mmCIF file of C-alpha atoms in Angstrom:
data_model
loop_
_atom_site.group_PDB
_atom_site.id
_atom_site.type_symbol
_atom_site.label_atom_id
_atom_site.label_comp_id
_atom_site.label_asym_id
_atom_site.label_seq_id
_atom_site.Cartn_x
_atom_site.Cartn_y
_atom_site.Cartn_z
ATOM 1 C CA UNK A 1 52.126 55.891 8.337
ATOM 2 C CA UNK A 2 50.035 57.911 5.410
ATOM 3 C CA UNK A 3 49.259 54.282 3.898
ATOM 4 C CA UNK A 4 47.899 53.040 7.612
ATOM 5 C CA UNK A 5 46.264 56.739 8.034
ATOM 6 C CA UNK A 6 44.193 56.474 5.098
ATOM 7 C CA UNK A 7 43.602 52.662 5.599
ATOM 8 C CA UNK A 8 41.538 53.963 8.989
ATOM 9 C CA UNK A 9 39.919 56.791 6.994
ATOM 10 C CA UNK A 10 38.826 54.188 4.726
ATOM 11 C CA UNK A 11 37.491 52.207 7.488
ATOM 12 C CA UNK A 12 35.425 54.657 8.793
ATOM 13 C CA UNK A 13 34.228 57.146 6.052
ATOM 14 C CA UNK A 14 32.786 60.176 5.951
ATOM 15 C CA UNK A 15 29.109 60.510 5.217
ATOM 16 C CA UNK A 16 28.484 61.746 1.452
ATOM 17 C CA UNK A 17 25.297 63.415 1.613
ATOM 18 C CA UNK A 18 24.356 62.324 -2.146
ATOM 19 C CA UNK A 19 24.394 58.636 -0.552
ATOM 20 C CA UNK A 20 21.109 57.656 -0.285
ATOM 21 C CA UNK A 21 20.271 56.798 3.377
ATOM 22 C CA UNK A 22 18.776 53.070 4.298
ATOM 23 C CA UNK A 23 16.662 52.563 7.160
ATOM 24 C CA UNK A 24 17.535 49.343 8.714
ATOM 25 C CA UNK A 25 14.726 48.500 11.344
ATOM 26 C CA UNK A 26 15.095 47.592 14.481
ATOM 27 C CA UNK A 27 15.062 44.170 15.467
ATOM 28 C CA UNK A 28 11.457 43.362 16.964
ATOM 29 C CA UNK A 29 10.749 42.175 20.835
ATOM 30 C CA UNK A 30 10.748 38.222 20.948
ATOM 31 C CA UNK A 31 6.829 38.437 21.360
ATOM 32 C CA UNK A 32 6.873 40.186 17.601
ATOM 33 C CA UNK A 33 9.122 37.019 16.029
ATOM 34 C CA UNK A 34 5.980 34.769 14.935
ATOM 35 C CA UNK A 35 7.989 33.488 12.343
ATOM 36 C CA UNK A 36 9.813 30.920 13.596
ATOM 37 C CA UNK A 37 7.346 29.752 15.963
ATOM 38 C CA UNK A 38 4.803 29.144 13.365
ATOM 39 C CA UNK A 39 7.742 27.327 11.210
ATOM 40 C CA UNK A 40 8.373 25.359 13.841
ATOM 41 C CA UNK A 41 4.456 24.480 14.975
ATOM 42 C CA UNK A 42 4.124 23.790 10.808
ATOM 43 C CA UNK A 43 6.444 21.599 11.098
ATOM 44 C CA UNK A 44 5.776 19.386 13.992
ATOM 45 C CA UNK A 45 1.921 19.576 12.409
ATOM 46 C CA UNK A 46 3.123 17.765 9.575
ATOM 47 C CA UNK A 47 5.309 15.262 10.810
ATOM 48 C CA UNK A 48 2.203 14.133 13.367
ATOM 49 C CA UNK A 49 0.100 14.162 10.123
ATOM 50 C CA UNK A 50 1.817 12.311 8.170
ATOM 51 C CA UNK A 51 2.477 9.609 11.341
ATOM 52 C CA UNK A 52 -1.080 9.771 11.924
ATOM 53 C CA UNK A 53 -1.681 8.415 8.061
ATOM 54 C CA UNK A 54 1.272 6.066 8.703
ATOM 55 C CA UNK A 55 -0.671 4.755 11.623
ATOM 56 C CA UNK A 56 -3.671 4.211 9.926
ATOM 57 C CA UNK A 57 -1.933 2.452 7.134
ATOM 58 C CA UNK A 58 -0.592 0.260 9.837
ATOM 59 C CA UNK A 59 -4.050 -0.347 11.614
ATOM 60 C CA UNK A 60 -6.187 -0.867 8.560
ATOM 61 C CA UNK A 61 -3.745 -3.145 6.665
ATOM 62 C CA UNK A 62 -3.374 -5.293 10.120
ATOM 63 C CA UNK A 63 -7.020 -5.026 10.803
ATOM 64 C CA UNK A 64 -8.609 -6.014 7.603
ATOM 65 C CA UNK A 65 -6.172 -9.405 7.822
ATOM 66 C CA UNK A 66 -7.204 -9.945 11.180
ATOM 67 C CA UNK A 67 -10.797 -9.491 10.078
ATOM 68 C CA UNK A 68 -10.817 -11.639 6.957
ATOM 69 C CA UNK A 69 -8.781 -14.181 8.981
ATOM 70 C CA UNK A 70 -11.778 -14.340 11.659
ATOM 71 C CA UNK A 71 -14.737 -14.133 9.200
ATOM 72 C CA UNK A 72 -13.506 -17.020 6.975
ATOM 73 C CA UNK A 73 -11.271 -19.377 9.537
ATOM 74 C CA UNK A 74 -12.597 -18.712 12.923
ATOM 75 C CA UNK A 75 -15.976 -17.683 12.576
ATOM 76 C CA UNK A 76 -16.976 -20.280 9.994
ATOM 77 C CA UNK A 77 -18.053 -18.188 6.865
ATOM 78 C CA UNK A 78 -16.526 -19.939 3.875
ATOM 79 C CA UNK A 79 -17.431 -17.326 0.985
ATOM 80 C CA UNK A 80 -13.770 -15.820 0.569
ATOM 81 C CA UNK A 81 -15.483 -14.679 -3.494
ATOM 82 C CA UNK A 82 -18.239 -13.096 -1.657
ATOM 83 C CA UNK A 83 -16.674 -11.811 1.182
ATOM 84 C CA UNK A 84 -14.050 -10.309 -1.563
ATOM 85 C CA UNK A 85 -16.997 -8.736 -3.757
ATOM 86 C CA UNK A 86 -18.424 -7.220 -0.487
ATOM 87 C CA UNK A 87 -14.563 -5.456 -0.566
ATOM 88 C CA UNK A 88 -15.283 -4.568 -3.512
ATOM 89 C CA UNK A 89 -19.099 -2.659 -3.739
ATOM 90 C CA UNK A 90 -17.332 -0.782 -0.297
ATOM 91 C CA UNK A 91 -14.536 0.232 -2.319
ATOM 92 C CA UNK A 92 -16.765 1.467 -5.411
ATOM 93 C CA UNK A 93 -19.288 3.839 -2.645
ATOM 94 C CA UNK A 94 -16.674 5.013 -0.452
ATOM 95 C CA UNK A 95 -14.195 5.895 -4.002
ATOM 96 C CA UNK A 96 -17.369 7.864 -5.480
ATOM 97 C CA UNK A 97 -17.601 9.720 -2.118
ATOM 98 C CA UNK A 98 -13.790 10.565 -1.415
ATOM 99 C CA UNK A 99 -13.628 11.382 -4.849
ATOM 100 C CA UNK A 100 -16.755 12.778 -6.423
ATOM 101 C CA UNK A 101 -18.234 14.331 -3.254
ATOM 102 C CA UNK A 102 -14.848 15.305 -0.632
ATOM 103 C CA UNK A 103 -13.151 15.963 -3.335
ATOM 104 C CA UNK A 104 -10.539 14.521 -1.754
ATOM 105 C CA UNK A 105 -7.729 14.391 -5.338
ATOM 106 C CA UNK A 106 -8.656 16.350 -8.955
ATOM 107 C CA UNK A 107 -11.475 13.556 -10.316
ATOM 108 C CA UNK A 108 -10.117 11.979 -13.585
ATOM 109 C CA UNK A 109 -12.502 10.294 -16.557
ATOM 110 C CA UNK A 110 -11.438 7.848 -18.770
ATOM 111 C CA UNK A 111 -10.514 9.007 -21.926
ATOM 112 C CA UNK A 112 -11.226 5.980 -24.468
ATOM 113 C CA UNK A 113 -12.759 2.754 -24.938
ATOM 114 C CA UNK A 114 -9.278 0.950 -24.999
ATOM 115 C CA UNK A 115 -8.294 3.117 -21.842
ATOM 116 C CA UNK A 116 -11.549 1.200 -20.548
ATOM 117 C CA UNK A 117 -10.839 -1.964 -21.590
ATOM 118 C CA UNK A 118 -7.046 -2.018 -20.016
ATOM 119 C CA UNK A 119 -8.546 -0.820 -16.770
ATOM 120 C CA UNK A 120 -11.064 -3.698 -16.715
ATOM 121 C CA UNK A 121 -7.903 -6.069 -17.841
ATOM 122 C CA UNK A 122 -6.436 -4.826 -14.252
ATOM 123 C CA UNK A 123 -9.504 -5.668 -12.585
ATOM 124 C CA UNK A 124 -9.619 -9.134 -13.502
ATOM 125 C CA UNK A 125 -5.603 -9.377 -12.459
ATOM 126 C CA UNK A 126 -6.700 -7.631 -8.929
ATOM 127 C CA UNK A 127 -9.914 -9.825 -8.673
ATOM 128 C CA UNK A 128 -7.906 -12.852 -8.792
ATOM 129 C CA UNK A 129 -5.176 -11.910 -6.226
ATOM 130 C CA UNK A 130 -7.342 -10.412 -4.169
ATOM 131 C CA UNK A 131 -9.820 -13.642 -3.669
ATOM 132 C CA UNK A 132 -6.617 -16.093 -3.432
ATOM 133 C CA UNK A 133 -5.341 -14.034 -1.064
ATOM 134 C CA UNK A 134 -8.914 -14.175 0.793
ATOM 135 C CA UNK A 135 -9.371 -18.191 0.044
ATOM 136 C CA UNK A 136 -5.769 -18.694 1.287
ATOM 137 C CA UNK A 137 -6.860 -17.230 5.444
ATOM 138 C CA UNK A 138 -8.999 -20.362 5.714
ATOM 139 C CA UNK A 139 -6.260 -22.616 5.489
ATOM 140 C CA UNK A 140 -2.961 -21.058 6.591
ATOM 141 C CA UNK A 141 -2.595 -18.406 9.226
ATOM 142 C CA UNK A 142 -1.977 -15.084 8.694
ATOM 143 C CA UNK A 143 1.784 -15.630 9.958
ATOM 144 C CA UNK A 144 2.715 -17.759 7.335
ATOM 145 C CA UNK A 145 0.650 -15.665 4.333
ATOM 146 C CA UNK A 146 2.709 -12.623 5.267
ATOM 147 C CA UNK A 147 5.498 -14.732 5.051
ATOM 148 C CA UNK A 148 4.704 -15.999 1.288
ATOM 149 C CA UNK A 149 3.149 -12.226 0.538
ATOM 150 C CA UNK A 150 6.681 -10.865 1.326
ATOM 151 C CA UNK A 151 8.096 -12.578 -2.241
ATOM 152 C CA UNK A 152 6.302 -10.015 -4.285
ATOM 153 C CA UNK A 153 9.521 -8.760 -5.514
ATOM 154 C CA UNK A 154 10.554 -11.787 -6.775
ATOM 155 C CA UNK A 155 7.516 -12.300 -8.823
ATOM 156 C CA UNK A 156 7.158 -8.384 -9.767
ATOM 157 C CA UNK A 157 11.268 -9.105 -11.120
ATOM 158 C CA UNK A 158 10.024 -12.248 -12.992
ATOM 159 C CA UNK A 159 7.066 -10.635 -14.731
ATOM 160 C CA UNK A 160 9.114 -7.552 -15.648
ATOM 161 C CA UNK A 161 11.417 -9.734 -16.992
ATOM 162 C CA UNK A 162 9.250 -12.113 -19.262
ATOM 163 C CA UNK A 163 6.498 -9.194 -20.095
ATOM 164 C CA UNK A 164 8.891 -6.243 -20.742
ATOM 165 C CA UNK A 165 12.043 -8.010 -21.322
ATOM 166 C CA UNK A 166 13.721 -5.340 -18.489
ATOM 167 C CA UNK A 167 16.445 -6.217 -16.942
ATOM 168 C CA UNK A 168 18.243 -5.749 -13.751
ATOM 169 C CA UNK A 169 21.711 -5.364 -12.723
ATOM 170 C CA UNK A 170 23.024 -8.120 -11.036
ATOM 171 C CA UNK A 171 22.572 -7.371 -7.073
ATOM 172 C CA UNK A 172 19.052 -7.295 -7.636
ATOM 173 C CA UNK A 173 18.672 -10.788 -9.015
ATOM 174 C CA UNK A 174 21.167 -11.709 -6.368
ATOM 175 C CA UNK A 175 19.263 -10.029 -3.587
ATOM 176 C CA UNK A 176 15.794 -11.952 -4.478
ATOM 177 C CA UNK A 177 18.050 -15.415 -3.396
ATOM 178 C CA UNK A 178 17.357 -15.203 0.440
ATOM 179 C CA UNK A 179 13.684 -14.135 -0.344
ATOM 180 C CA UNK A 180 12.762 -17.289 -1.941
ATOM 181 C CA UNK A 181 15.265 -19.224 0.221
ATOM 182 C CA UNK A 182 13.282 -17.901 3.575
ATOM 183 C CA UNK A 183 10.324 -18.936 2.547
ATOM 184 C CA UNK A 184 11.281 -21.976 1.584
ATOM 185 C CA UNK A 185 12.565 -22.446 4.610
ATOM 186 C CA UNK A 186 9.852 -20.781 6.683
ATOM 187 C CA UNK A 187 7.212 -23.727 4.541
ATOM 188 C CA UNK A 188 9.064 -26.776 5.584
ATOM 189 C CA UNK A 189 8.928 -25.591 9.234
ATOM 190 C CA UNK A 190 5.094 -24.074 9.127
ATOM 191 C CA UNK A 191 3.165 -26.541 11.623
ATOM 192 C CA UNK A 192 -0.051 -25.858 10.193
ATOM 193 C CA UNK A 193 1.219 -25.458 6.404
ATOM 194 C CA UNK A 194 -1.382 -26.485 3.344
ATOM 195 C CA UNK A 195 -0.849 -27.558 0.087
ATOM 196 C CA UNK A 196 -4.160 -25.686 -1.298
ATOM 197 C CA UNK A 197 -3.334 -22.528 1.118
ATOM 198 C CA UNK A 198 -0.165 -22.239 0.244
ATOM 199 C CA UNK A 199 -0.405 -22.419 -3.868
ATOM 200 C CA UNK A 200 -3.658 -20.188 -3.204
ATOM 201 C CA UNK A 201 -1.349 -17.596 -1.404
ATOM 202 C CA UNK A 202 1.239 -18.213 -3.938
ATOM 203 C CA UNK A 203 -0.702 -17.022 -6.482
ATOM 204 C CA UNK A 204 -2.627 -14.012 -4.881
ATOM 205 C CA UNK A 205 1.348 -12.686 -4.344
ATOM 206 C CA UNK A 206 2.087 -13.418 -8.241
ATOM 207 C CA UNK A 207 -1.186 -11.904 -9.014
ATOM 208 C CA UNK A 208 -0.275 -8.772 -7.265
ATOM 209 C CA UNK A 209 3.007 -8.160 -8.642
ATOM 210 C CA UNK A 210 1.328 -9.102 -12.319
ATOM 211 C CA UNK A 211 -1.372 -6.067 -11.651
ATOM 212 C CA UNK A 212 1.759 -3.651 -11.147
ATOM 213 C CA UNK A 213 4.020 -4.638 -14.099
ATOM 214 C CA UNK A 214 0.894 -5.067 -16.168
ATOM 215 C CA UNK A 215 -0.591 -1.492 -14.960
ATOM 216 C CA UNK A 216 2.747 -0.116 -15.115
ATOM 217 C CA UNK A 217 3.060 -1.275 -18.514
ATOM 218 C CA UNK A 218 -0.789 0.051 -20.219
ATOM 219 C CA UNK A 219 -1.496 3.358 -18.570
ATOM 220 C CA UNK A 220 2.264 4.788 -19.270
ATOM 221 C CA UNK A 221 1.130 7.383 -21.621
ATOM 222 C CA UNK A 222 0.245 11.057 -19.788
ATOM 223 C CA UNK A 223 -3.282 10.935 -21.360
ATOM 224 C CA UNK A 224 -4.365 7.478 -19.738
ATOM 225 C CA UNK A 225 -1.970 8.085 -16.397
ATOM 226 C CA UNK A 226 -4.557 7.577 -13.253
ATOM 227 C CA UNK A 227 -3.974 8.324 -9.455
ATOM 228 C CA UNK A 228 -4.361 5.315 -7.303
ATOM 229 C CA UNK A 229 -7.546 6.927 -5.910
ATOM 230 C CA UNK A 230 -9.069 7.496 -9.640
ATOM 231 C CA UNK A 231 -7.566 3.724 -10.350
ATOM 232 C CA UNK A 232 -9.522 2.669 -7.294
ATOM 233 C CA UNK A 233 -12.730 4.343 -8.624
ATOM 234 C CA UNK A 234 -13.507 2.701 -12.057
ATOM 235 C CA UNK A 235 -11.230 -0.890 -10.779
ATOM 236 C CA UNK A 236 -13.997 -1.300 -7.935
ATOM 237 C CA UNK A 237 -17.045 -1.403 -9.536
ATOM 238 C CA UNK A 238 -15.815 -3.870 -12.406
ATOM 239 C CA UNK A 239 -14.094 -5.604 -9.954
ATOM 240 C CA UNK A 240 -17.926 -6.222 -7.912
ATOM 241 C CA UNK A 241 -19.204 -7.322 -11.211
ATOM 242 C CA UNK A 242 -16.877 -9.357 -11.890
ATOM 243 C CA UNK A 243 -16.715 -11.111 -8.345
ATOM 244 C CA UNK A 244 -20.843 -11.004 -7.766
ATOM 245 C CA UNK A 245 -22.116 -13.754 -10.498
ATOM 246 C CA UNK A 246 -18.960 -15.506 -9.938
ATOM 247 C CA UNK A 247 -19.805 -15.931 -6.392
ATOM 248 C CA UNK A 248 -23.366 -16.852 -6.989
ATOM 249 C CA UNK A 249 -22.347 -19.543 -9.574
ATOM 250 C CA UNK A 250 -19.088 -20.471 -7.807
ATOM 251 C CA UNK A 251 -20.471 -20.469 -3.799
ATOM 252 C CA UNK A 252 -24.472 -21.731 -4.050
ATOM 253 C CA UNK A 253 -26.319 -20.521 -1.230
ATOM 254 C CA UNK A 254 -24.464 -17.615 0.021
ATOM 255 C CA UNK A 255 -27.045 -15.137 0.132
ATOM 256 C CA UNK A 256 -29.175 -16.883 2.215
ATOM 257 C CA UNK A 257 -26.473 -17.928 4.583
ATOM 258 C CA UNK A 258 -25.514 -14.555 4.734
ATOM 259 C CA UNK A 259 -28.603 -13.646 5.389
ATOM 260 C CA UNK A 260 -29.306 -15.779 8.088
ATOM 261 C CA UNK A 261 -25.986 -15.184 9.783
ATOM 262 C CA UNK A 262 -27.018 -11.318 9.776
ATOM 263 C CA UNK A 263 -30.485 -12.319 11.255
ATOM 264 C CA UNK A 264 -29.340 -14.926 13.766
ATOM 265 C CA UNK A 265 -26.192 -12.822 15.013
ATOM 266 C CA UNK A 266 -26.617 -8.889 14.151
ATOM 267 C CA UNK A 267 -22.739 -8.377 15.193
ATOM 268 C CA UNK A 268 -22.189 -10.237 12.022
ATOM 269 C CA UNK A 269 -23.666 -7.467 10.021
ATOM 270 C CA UNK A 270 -21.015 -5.022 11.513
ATOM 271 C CA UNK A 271 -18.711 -7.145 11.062
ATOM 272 C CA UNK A 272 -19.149 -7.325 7.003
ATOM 273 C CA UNK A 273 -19.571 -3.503 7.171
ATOM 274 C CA UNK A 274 -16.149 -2.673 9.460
ATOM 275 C CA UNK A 275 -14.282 -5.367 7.395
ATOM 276 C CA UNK A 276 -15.811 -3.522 4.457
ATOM 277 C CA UNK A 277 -14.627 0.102 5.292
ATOM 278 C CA UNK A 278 -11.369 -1.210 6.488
ATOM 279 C CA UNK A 279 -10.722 -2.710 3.210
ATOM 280 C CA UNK A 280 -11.359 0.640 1.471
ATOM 281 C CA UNK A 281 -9.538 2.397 4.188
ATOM 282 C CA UNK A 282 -6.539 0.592 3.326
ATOM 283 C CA UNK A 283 -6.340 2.025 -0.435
ATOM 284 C CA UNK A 284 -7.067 5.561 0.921
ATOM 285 C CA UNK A 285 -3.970 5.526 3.823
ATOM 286 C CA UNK A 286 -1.732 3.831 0.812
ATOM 287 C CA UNK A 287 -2.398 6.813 -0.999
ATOM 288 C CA UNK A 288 -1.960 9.164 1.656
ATOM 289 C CA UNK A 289 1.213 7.647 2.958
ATOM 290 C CA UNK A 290 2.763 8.040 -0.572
ATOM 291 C CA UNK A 291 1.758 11.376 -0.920
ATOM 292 C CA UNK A 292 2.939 12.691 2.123
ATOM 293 C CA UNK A 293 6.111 10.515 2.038
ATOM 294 C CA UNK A 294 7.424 8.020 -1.325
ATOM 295 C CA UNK A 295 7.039 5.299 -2.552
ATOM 296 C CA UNK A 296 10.399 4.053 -1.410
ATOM 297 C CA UNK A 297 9.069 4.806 2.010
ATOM 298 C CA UNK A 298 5.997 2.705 1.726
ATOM 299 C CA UNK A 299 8.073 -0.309 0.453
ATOM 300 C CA UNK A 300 10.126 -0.102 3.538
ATOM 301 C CA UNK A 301 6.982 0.571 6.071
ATOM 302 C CA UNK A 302 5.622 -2.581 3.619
ATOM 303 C CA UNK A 303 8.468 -4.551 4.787
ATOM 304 C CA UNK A 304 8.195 -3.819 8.732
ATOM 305 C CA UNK A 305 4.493 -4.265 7.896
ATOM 306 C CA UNK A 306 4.408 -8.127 7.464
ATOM 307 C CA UNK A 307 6.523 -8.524 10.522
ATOM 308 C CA UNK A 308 3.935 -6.718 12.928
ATOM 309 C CA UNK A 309 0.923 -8.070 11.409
ATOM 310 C CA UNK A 310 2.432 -11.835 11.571
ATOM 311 C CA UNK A 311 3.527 -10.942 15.337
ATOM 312 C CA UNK A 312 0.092 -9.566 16.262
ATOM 313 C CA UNK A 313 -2.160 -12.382 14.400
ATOM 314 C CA UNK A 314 0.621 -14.732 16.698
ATOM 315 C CA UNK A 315 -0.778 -12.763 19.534
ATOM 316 C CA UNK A 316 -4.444 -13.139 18.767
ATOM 317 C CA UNK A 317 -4.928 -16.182 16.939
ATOM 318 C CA UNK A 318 -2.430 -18.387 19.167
ATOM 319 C CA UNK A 319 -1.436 -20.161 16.154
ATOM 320 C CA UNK A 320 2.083 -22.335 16.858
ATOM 321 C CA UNK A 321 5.484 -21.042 15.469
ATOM 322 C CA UNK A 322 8.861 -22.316 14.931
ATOM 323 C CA UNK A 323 11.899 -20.764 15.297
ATOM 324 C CA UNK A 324 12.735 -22.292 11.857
ATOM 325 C CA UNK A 325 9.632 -20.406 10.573
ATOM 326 C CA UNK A 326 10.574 -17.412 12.793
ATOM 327 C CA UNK A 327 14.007 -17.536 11.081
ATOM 328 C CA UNK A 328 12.705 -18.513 7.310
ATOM 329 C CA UNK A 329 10.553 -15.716 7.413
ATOM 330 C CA UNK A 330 13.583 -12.988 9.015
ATOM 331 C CA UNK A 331 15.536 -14.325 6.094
ATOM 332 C CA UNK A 332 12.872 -13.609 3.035
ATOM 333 C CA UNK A 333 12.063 -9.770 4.728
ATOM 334 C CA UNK A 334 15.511 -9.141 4.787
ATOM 335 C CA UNK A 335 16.142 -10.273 1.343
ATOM 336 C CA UNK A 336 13.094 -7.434 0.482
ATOM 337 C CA UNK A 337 15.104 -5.108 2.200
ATOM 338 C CA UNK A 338 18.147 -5.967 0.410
ATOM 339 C CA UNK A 339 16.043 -6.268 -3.101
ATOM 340 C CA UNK A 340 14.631 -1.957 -2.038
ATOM 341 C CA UNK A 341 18.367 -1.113 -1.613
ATOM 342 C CA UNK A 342 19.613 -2.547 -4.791
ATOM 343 C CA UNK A 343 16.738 -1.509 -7.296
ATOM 344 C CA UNK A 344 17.315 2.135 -5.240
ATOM 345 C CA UNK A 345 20.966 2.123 -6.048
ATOM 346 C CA UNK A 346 20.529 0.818 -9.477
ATOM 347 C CA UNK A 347 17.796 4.107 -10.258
ATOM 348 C CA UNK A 348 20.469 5.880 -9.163
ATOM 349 C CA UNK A 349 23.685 4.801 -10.780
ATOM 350 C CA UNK A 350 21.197 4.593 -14.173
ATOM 351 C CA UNK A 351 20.091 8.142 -13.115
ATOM 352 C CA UNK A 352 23.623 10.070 -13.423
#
């Protein structure tokens, strides 16, 4: 009883008046709680933000396909160099203006000769992917180039492996299997498959897996280390130089025609500057996407990315199918999704 008796006085002690008192507020009216609300609306703000530039990443990637699809195939303009350098000069204004004048990311110079020369070395890799890629939409439809496009990670593997002498762990050689076996299969079924499209197409995909080992490779060190948008700034214009001469030597005549085609048709004009814009709009939602998600995240949205924009040229262009090519090309994008969980597991497991 005198053990439970002072349990209770325990329990409930008398006040010591050298305690020092604390004044615990009162809890504030619901219409004084801001907090959470404002959490809340934050959050919601930034998922629609970040879907908005997932959106747009969607919509310019599709659109500048579709656009380069009608301009060289449909519409009858056979400059894919040209039409690529045009890409190119829009890329170099709109980069000095998101960068230089928005402000849009921290501007970064280059900070040697050699720094200069490996960044012109990339632009020569992404000039010649870029214009296969282009050269390849007059012969194949845009389908069946999604379809070869969606073996990058083979070729990125390959490079990685004869450049750098990296290697993988097993699953990841084993997952890039059913990416070259869909295609192959998708090609034998493609009704309107060609020989020059599809080695054009071939090597705009190798090309663009050699500019990331390659870039991955020279600007490692912190010093030379460049955003995409920065990248974007001083690629561009050497890329345009590049692409400009080569045009004029390589496609005779195609600044008249071009010129004629404005004069004769003035929608033609707007459609070189929306396809233009689009292209640069592309590299500006990549790098927004990233930001606000990963990369992991753009590889997957990559992935789904081929499949919508083959379904909607489908849509547009009326192109035939197969369900062999429907099935070929289902079997190579879910190899790539098989290849992004293996090399993600692998980082891991290497990781702990």
């Amino acid at each position: 009883m005198v053990e439970g008796h002072a349990l209770r006085r325990v329990s409930n002690p008398r006040p010591d008046p050298a305690d020092p008192i604390i004044d615990i507020p009162s809890t504030p009216p619901a219409k004084q709680q801001p907090l959470l609300q404002s959490a809340a609306t934050s959050t919601s703000s930034s998922a629609a933000t970040t879907a908005g530039f997932i959106l747009s990443w969607y919509f310019s990637n599709i659109g500048v396909l579709l656009l380069n699809k009608y301009l060289l195939s449909i519409y009858g303009y056979r400059f894919p160099i040209f039409l690529t350098a045009i890409h190119m000069l829009s890329c170099s204004l709109y980069s000095f203006a998101a960068v230089r004048w928005l402000r849009l990311v921290q501007p970064q110079c280059i900070s040697s000769q050699r720094q200069f020369m490996k960044i012109a070395f990339l632009s020569s890799i992404f000039c010649l992917s870029v214009v296969c890629g282009n050269t390849s939409l007059r012969y194949i439809p845009v389908s069946f180039n999604q379809a070869i496009g969606a073996t990058t990670p083979f070729f990125t593997a390959a490079f990685a492996l004869l450049i750098t002498f990296r290697t993988e762990p097993a699953m990841v050689y084993i997952s890039l299997l059913p990416v070259v076996l869909g295609i192959v299969v998708a090609s034998n079924s493609e009704p309107l498959f060609h020989p020059f499209g599809f080695m054009v197409c071939l090597a705009s995909t190798a090309g663009r897996a050699l500019k990331s080992v390659v870039q991955g490779l020279l600007l490692t060190s912190e010093a030379e280390k460049l955003n995409s948008m920065n990248l974007l700034l001083y690629m561009a214009p050497i890329a345009a130089t590049i692409l400009f001469p080569l045009s004029l030597w390589y496609e005779p005549g195609v600044v008249n025609v071009t010129l004629a085609n404005v004069q004769a048709d003035p929608k033609f004009g707007l459609l070189l500057l929306a396809n233009g814009t689009v292209a640069y709009l592309v590299n500006l939602t990549n790098f927004l996407v990233t930001r606000h998600t990963s990369a992991l995240t753009l590889q997957v949205l990559g992935n789904a990315k081929a499949a919508v924009a083959a379904f909607v040229s489908v849509l547009i262009f009326k192109n035939p199918v197969t369900t062999t090519g429907v099935v070929g090309f289902g079997i190579t994008v879910s190899g790539v999704v098989l290849y992004s969980e293996a090399k993600k597991r692998s980082k891991v497991s290497s990781s702990s």
